[in-house]
Tab-separated table of C-alpha atoms in Angstrom:
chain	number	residue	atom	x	y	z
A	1	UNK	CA	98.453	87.138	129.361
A	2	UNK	CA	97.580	90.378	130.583
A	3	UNK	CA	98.577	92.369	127.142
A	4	UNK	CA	96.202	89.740	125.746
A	5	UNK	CA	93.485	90.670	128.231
A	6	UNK	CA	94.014	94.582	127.735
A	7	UNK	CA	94.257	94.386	123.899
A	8	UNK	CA	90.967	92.205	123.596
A	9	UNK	CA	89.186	94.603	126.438
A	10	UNK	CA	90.480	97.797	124.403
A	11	UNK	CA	89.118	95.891	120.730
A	12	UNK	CA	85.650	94.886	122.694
A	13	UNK	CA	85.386	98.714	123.813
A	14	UNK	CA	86.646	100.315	120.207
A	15	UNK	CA	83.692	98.357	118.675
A	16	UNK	CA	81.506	99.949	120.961
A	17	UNK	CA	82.553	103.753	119.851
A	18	UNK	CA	84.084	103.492	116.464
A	19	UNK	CA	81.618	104.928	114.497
A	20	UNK	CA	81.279	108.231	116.768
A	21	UNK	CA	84.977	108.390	117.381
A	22	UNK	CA	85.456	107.605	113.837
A	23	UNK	CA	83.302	111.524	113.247
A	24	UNK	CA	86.782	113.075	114.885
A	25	UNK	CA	88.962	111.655	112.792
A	26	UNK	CA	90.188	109.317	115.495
A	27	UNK	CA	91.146	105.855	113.810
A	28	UNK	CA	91.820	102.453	115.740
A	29	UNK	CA	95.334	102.716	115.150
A	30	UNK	CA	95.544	106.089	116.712
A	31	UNK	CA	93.642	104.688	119.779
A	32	UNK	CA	95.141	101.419	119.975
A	33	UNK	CA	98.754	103.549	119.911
A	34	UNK	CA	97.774	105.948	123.018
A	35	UNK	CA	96.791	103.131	124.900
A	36	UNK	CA	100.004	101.219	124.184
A	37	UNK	CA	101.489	104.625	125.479
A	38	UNK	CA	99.390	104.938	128.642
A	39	UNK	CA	99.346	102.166	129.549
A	40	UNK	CA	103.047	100.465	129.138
A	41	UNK	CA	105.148	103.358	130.203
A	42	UNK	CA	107.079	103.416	133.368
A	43	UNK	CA	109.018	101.105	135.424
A	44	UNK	CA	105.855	99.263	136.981
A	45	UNK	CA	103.432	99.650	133.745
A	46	UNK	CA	99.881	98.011	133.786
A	47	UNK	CA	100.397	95.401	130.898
A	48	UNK	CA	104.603	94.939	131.135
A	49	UNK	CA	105.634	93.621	127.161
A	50	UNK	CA	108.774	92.310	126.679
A	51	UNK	CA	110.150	93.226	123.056
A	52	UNK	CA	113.367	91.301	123.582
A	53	UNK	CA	111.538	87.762	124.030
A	54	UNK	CA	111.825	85.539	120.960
A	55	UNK	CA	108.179	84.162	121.547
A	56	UNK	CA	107.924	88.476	120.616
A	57	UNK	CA	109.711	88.188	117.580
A	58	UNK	CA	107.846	84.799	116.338
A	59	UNK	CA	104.559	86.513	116.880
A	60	UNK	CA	105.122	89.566	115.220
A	61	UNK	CA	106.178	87.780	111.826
A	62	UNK	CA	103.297	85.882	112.018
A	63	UNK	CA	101.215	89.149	112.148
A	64	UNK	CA	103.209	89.905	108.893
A	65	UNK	CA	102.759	87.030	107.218
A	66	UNK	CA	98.646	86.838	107.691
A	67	UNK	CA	98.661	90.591	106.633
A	68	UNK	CA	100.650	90.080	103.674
A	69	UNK	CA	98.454	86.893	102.652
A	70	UNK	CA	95.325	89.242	103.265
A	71	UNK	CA	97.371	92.185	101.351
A	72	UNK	CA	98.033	89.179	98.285
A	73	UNK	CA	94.125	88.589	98.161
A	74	UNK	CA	92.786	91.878	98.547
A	75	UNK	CA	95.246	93.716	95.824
A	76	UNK	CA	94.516	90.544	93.251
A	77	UNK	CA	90.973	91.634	93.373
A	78	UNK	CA	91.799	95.524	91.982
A	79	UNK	CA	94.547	94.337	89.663
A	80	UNK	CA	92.605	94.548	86.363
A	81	UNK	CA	91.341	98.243	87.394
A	82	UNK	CA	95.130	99.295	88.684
A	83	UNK	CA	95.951	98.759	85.748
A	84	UNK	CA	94.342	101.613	84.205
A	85	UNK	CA	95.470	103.989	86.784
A	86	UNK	CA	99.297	103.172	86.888
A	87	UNK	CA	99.878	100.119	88.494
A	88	UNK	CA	103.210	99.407	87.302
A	89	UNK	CA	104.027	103.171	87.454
A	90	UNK	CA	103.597	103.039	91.215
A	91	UNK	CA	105.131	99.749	91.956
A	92	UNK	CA	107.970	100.019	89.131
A	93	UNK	CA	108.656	103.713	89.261
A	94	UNK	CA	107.631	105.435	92.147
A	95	UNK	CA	108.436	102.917	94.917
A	96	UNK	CA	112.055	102.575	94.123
A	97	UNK	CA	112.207	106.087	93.561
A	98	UNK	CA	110.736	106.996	97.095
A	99	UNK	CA	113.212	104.624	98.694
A	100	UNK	CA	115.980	106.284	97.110
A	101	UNK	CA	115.111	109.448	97.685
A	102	UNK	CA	114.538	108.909	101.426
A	103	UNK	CA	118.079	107.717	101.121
A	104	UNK	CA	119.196	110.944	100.052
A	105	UNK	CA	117.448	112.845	101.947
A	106	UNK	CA	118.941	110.517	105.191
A	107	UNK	CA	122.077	111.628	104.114
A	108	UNK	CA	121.245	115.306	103.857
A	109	UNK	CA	119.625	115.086	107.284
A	110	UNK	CA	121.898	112.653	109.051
A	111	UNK	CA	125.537	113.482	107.797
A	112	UNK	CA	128.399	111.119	108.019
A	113	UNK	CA	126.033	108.134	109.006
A	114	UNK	CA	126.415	104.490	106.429
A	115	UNK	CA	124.952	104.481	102.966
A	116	UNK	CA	123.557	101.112	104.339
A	117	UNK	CA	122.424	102.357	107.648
A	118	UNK	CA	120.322	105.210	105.517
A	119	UNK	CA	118.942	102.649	102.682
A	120	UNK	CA	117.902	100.197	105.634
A	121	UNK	CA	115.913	103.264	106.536
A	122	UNK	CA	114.602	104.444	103.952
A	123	UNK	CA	113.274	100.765	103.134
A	124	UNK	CA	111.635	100.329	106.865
A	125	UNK	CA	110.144	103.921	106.465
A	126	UNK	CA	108.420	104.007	102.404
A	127	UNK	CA	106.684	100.779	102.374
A	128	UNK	CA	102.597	101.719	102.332
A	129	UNK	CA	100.214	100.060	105.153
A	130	UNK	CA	96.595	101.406	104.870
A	131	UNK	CA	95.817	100.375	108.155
A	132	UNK	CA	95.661	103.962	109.133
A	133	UNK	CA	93.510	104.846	106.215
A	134	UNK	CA	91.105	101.534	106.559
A	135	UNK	CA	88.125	103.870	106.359
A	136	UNK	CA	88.929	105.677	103.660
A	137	UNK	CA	89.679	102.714	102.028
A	138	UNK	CA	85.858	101.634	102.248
A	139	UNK	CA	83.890	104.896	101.526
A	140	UNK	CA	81.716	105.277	98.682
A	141	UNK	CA	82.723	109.090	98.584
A	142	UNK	CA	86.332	108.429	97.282
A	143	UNK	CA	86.466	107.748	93.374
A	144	UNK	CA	86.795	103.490	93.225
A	145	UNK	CA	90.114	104.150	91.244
A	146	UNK	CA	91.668	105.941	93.689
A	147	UNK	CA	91.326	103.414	96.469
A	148	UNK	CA	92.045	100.232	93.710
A	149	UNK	CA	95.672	102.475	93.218
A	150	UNK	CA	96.541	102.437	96.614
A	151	UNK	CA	94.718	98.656	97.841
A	152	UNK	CA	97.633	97.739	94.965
A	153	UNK	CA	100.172	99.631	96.043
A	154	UNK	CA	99.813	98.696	99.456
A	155	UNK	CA	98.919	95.103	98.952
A	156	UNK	CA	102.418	94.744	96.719
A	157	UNK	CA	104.710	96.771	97.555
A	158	UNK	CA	106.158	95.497	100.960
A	159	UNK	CA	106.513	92.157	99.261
A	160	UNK	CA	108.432	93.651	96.409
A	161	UNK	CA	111.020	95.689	98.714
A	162	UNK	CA	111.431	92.532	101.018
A	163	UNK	CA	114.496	91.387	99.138
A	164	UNK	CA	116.034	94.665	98.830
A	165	UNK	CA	115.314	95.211	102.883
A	166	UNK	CA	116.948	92.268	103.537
A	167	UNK	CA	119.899	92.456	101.529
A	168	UNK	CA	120.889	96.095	102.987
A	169	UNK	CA	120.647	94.330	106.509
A	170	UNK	CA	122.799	91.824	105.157
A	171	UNK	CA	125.612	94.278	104.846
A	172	UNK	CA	125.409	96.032	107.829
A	173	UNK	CA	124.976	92.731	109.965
A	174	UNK	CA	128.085	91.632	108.112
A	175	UNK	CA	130.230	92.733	111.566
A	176	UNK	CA	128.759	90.121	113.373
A	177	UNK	CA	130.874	87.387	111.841
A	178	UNK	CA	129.398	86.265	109.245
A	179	UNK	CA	130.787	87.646	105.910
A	180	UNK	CA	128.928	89.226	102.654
A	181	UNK	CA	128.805	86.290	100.432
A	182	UNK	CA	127.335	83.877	103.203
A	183	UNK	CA	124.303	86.139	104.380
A	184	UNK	CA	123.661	87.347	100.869
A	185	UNK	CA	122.940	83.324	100.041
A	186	UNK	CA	121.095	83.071	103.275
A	187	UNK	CA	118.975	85.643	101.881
A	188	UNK	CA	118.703	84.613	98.586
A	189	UNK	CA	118.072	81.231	99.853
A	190	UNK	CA	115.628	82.096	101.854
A	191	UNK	CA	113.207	84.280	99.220
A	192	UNK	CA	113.783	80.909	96.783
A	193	UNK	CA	113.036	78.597	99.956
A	194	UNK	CA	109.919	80.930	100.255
A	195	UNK	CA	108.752	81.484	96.969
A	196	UNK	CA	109.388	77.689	96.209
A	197	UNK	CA	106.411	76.893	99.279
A	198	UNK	CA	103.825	79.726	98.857
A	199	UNK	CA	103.590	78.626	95.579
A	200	UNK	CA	103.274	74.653	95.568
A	201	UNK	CA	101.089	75.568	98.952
A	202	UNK	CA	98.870	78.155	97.448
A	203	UNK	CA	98.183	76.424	93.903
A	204	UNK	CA	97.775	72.730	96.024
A	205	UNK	CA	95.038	74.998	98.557
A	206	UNK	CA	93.401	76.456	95.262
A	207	UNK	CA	93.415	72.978	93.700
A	208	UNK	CA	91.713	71.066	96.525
A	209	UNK	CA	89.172	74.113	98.043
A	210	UNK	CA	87.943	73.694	94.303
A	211	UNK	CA	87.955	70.292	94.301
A	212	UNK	CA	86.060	70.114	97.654
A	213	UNK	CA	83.892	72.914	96.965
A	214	UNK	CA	82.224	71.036	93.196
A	215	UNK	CA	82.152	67.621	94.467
A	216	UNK	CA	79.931	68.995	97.641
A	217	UNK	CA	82.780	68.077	100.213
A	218	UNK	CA	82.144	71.294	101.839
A	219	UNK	CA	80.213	74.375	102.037
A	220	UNK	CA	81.424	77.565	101.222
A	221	UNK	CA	81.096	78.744	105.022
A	222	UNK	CA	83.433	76.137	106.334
A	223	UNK	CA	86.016	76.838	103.782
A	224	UNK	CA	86.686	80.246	105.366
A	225	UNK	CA	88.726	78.356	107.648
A	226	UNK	CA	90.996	76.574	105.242
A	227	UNK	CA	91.687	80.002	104.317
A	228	UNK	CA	92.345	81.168	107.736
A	229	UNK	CA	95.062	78.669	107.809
A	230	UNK	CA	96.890	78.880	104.723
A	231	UNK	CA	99.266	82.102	106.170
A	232	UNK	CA	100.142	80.228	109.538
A	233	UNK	CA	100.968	76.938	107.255
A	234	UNK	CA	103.050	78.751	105.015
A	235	UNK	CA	104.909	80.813	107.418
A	236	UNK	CA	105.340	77.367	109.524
A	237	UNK	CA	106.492	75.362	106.762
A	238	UNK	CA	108.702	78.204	104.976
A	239	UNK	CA	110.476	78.962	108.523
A	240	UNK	CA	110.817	75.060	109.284
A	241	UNK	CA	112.392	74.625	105.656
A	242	UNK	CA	114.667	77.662	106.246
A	243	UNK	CA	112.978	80.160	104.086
A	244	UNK	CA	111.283	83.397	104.621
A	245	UNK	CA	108.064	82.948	106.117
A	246	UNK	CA	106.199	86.281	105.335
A	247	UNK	CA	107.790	86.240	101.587
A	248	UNK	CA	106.203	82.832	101.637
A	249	UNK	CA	102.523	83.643	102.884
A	250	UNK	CA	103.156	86.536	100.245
A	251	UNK	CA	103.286	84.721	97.289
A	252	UNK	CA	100.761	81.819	98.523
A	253	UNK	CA	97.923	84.639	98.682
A	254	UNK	CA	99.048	85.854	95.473
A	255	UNK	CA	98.174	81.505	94.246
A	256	UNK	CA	95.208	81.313	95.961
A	257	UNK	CA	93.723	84.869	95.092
A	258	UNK	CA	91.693	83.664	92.159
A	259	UNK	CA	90.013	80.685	94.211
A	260	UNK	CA	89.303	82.792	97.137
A	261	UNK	CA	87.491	85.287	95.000
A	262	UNK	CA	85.604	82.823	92.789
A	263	UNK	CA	84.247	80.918	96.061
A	264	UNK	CA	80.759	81.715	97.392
A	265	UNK	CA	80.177	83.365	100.990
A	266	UNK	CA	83.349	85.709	101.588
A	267	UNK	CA	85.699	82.961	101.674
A	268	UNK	CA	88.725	85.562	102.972
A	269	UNK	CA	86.009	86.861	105.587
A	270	UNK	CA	87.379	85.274	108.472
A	271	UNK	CA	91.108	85.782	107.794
A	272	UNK	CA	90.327	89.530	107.275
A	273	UNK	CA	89.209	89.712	110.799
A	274	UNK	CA	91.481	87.606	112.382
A	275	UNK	CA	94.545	89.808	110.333
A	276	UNK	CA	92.693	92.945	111.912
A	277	UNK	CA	93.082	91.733	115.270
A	278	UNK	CA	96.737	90.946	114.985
A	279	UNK	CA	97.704	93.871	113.701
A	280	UNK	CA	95.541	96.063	116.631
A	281	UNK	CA	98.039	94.040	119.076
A	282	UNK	CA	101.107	95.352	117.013
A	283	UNK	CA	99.924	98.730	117.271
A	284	UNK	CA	99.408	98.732	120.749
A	285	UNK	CA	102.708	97.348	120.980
A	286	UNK	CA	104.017	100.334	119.149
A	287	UNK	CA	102.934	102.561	122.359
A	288	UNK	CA	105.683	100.366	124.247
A	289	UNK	CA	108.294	100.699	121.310
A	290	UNK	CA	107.871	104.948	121.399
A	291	UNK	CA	107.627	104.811	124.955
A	292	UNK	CA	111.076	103.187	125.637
A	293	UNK	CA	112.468	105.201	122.306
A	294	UNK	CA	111.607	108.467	123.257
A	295	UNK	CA	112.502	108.094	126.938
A	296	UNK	CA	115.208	110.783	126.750
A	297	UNK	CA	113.657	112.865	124.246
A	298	UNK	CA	113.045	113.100	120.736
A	299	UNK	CA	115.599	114.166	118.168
A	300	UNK	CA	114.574	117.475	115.885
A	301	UNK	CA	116.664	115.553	112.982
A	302	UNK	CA	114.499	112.274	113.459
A	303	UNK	CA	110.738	114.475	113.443
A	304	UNK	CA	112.253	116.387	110.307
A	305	UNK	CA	113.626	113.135	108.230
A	306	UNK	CA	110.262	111.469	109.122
A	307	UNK	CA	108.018	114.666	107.706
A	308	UNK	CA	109.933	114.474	104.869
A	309	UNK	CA	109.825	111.038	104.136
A	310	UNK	CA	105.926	111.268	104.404
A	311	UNK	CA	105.916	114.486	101.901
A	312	UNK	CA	108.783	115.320	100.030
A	313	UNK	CA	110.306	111.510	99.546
A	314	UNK	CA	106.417	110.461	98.686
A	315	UNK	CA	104.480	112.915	96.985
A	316	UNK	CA	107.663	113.701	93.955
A	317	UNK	CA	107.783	110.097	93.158
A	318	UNK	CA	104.167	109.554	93.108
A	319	UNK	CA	103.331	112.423	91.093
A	320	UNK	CA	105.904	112.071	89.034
A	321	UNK	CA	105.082	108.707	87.987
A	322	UNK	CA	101.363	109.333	87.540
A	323	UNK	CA	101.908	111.795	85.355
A	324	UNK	CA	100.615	111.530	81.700
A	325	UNK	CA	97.755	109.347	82.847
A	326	UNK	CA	93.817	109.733	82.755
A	327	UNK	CA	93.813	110.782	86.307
A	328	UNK	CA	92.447	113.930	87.530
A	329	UNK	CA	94.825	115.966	89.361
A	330	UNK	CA	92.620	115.767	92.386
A	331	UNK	CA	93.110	112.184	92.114
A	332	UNK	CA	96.668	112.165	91.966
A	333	UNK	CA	97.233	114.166	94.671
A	334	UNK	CA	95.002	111.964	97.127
A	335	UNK	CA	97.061	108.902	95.941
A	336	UNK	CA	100.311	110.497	96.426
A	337	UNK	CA	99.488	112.288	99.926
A	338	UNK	CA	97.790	109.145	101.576
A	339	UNK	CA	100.815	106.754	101.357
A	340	UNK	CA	100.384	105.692	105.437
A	341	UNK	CA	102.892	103.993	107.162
A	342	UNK	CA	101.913	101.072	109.709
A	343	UNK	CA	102.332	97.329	110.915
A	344	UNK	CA	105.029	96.610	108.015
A	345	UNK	CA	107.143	99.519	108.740
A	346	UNK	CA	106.986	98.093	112.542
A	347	UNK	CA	108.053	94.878	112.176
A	348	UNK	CA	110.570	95.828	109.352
A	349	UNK	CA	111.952	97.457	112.310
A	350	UNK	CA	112.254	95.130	114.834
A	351	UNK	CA	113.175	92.718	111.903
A	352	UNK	CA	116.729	94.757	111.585
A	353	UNK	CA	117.032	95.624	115.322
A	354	UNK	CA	117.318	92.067	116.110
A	355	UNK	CA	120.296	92.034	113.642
A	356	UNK	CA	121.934	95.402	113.976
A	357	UNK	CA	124.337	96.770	116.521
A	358	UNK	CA	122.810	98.808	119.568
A	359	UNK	CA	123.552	102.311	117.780
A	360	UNK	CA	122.437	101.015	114.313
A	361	UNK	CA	119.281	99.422	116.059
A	362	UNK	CA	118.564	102.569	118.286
A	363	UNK	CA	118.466	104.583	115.161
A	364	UNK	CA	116.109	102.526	112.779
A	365	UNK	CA	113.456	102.114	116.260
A	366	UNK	CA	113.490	106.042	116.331
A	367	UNK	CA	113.172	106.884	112.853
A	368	UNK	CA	110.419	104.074	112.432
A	369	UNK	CA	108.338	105.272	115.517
A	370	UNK	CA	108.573	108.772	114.250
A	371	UNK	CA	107.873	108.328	110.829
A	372	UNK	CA	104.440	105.950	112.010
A	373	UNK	CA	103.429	108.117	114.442
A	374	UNK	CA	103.634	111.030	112.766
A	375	UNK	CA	101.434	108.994	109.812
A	376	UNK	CA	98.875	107.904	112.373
A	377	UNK	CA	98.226	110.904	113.225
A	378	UNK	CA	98.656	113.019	109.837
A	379	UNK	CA	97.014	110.462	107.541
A	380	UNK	CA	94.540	109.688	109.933
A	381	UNK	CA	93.230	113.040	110.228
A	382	UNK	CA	93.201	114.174	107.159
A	383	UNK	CA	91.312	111.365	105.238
A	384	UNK	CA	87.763	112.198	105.958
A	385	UNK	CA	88.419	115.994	104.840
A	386	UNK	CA	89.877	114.562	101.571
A	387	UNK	CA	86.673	112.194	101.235
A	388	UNK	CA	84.866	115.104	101.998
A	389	UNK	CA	86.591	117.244	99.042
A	390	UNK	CA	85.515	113.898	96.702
A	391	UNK	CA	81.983	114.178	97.802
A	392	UNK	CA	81.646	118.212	97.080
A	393	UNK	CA	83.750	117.795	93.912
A	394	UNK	CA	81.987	116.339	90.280
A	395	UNK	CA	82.864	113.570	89.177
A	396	UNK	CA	84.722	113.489	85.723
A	397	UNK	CA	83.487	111.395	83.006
A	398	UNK	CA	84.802	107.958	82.400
């Protein structure tokens, strides 16, 4: 209760300044993430969390799950315009590129350690969040297809690598008794399980918020909350069925994205906020997570892999993969350099810590904390001078 207290005092207070702290560069993630650090660190901190607590690991899927529903939605929406600008060149090139790259350059960084231990990395570390970037996202000063490429991107991508993410844990978990074969099918299982109920959940929600919204049952306004609860129902019914419950609020926002759209009176309004909200909680949380990480210091080898994975394992790919298309260079550039890292890369973490020996565990916390930090703080800073570049610069022709 007091975390809840602090976190709602802290979002009550952020609403008060964000627009004048938002003139120095200084995003609610970055804020949200010093207060988790001031404010948790010590042996008698002000707001004790306990990261070990299962109620802790429940709640921070469920922060997934919403996000990913809201990230199904919101991408929907830009599809037909990614399109144009590489869509599939980002998702279906560049992404799997990026991971493997960060793979490699694990290895280069972090000799001798497993080709599993590095790939579980590399997958908790590339996946794009633009919570970091929110404002960026929003102004009128950055060309529209920029921000469609990475509202895609980000809205797709951590659903496409879920799979992959879980089948490298898989094989490193594999020492805790259980062997390949049966936690690959618990896997596989559990993406079917999941893609089996977002999709009979999300086209049965589409079917009837129609239904109810042409026969008069109910007005646009009050069907913002049917929308609200589609991600908790599919997460709940996914996990109670044995399936994955943020694959399966995944695909039931991808089902319902058409409806929400069509519907009068910003049907996904109220879900947007609440997601928000949830995932200002995880970043404070992330304070804690650095906090107990860094205790004894932090490792040169961990700040370098997590530059690099930001730059080098990011910007090749990306550019790469956007070559040949209409895009200005300019363009390009902004899509490949603003890749930020958040609230997926977080829980991804604590997702394989909860599975991983102590060492294995130890390692992915550090290089996840690093890598997010170090985005907070980079991406965050940085966006309003490259909306300010937009602004100065003409714009091309369609």
């Amino acid at each position: 209760m007091p975390a809840f207290i602090v976190v709602l005092s802290l979002l009550f207070l952020w609403s008060l300044v964000s627009h004048r702290l938002a003139r120095w560069s200084i995003t609610a993630p970055i804020a949200f993430v010093v207060a988790g650090i001031v404010l948790t660190r010590g042996p008698h901190p002000a707001v004790p969390i306990d990261l070990e607590a299962h109620s802790f690991e429940v709640a921070v899927e469920i922060v997934l799950a919403v996000m990913l529903f809201m990230d199904a939605t919101e991408a929907r929406d830009y599809e037909r315009l990614g399109r144009s600008v590489g869509e599939g060149r980002l998702l279906g090139i560049a992404l799997p590129a990026s991971v493997a790259l960060a793979t490699l350059i694990g290895a280069v960084v972090f000799p001798g350690s497993s080709w599993w231990l590095l790939a579980v990395a590399a997958l908790v570390v590339m996946p794009v969040d633009l919570a970091p970037i929110a404002g960026f996202l929003r102004d009128a000063r950055v060309p529209l297809r920029v921000r469609a490429a990475l509202n895609i991107e980000g809205g797709f991508n951590d659903g496409l690598i879920s799979p992959l993410f879980l089948f490298c844990v898989a094989n490193l978990a594999t020492a805790h008794g259980s062997t390949f074969a049966e936690l690959l099918w618990s896997v596989v299982k559990g993406a079917l399980l999941a893609v089996v109920v977002g999709s009979l959940l999300g086209t049965g929600a589409a079917w009837l918020v129609r239904r109810a919204r042409d026969d008069g049952w109910a007005r646009p306004a009050a069907l913002r909350t049917a929308s609200l609860a589609l991600p908790f129902l599919a997460y709940a019914v996914a996990t109670t069925a044995g399936g994955n419950g943020f694959v399966a609020a995944f695909v039931t926002g991808l089902w319902y994205a058409t409806t929400a759209h069509a519907i009068a009176g910003d049907n996904l309004g109220l879900v947007h906020e609440v997601s928000e909200l949830m995932a200002l909680a995880v970043w404070f949380t992330l304070g804690k997570m650095a906090t107990d990480a860094f205790a004894d210091g932090v490792s040169g080898r961990v700040v370098l892999y997590g530059l690099l994975a930001l730059t080098v394992a990011r910007l090749v790919p990306v550019m790469a993969s956007l070559a040949g298309t209409d895009l200005p260079r300019a363009e390009r550039r902004a899509i490949a350099w603003l890749g930020s890292r958040g609230v997926t890369s977080i829980v991804f973490a604590l997702l394989a810590s909860i599975q991983l020996p102590p060492d294995d565990s130890a390692f992915i916390i550090n290089v996840m904390c690093t890598t997010v930090l170090l985005s907070v703080a980079l991406h965050g800073i940085t966006q309003e001078p490259v909306a300010r570049r937009f602004a100065r610069a003409p714009r091309p022709t369609p």
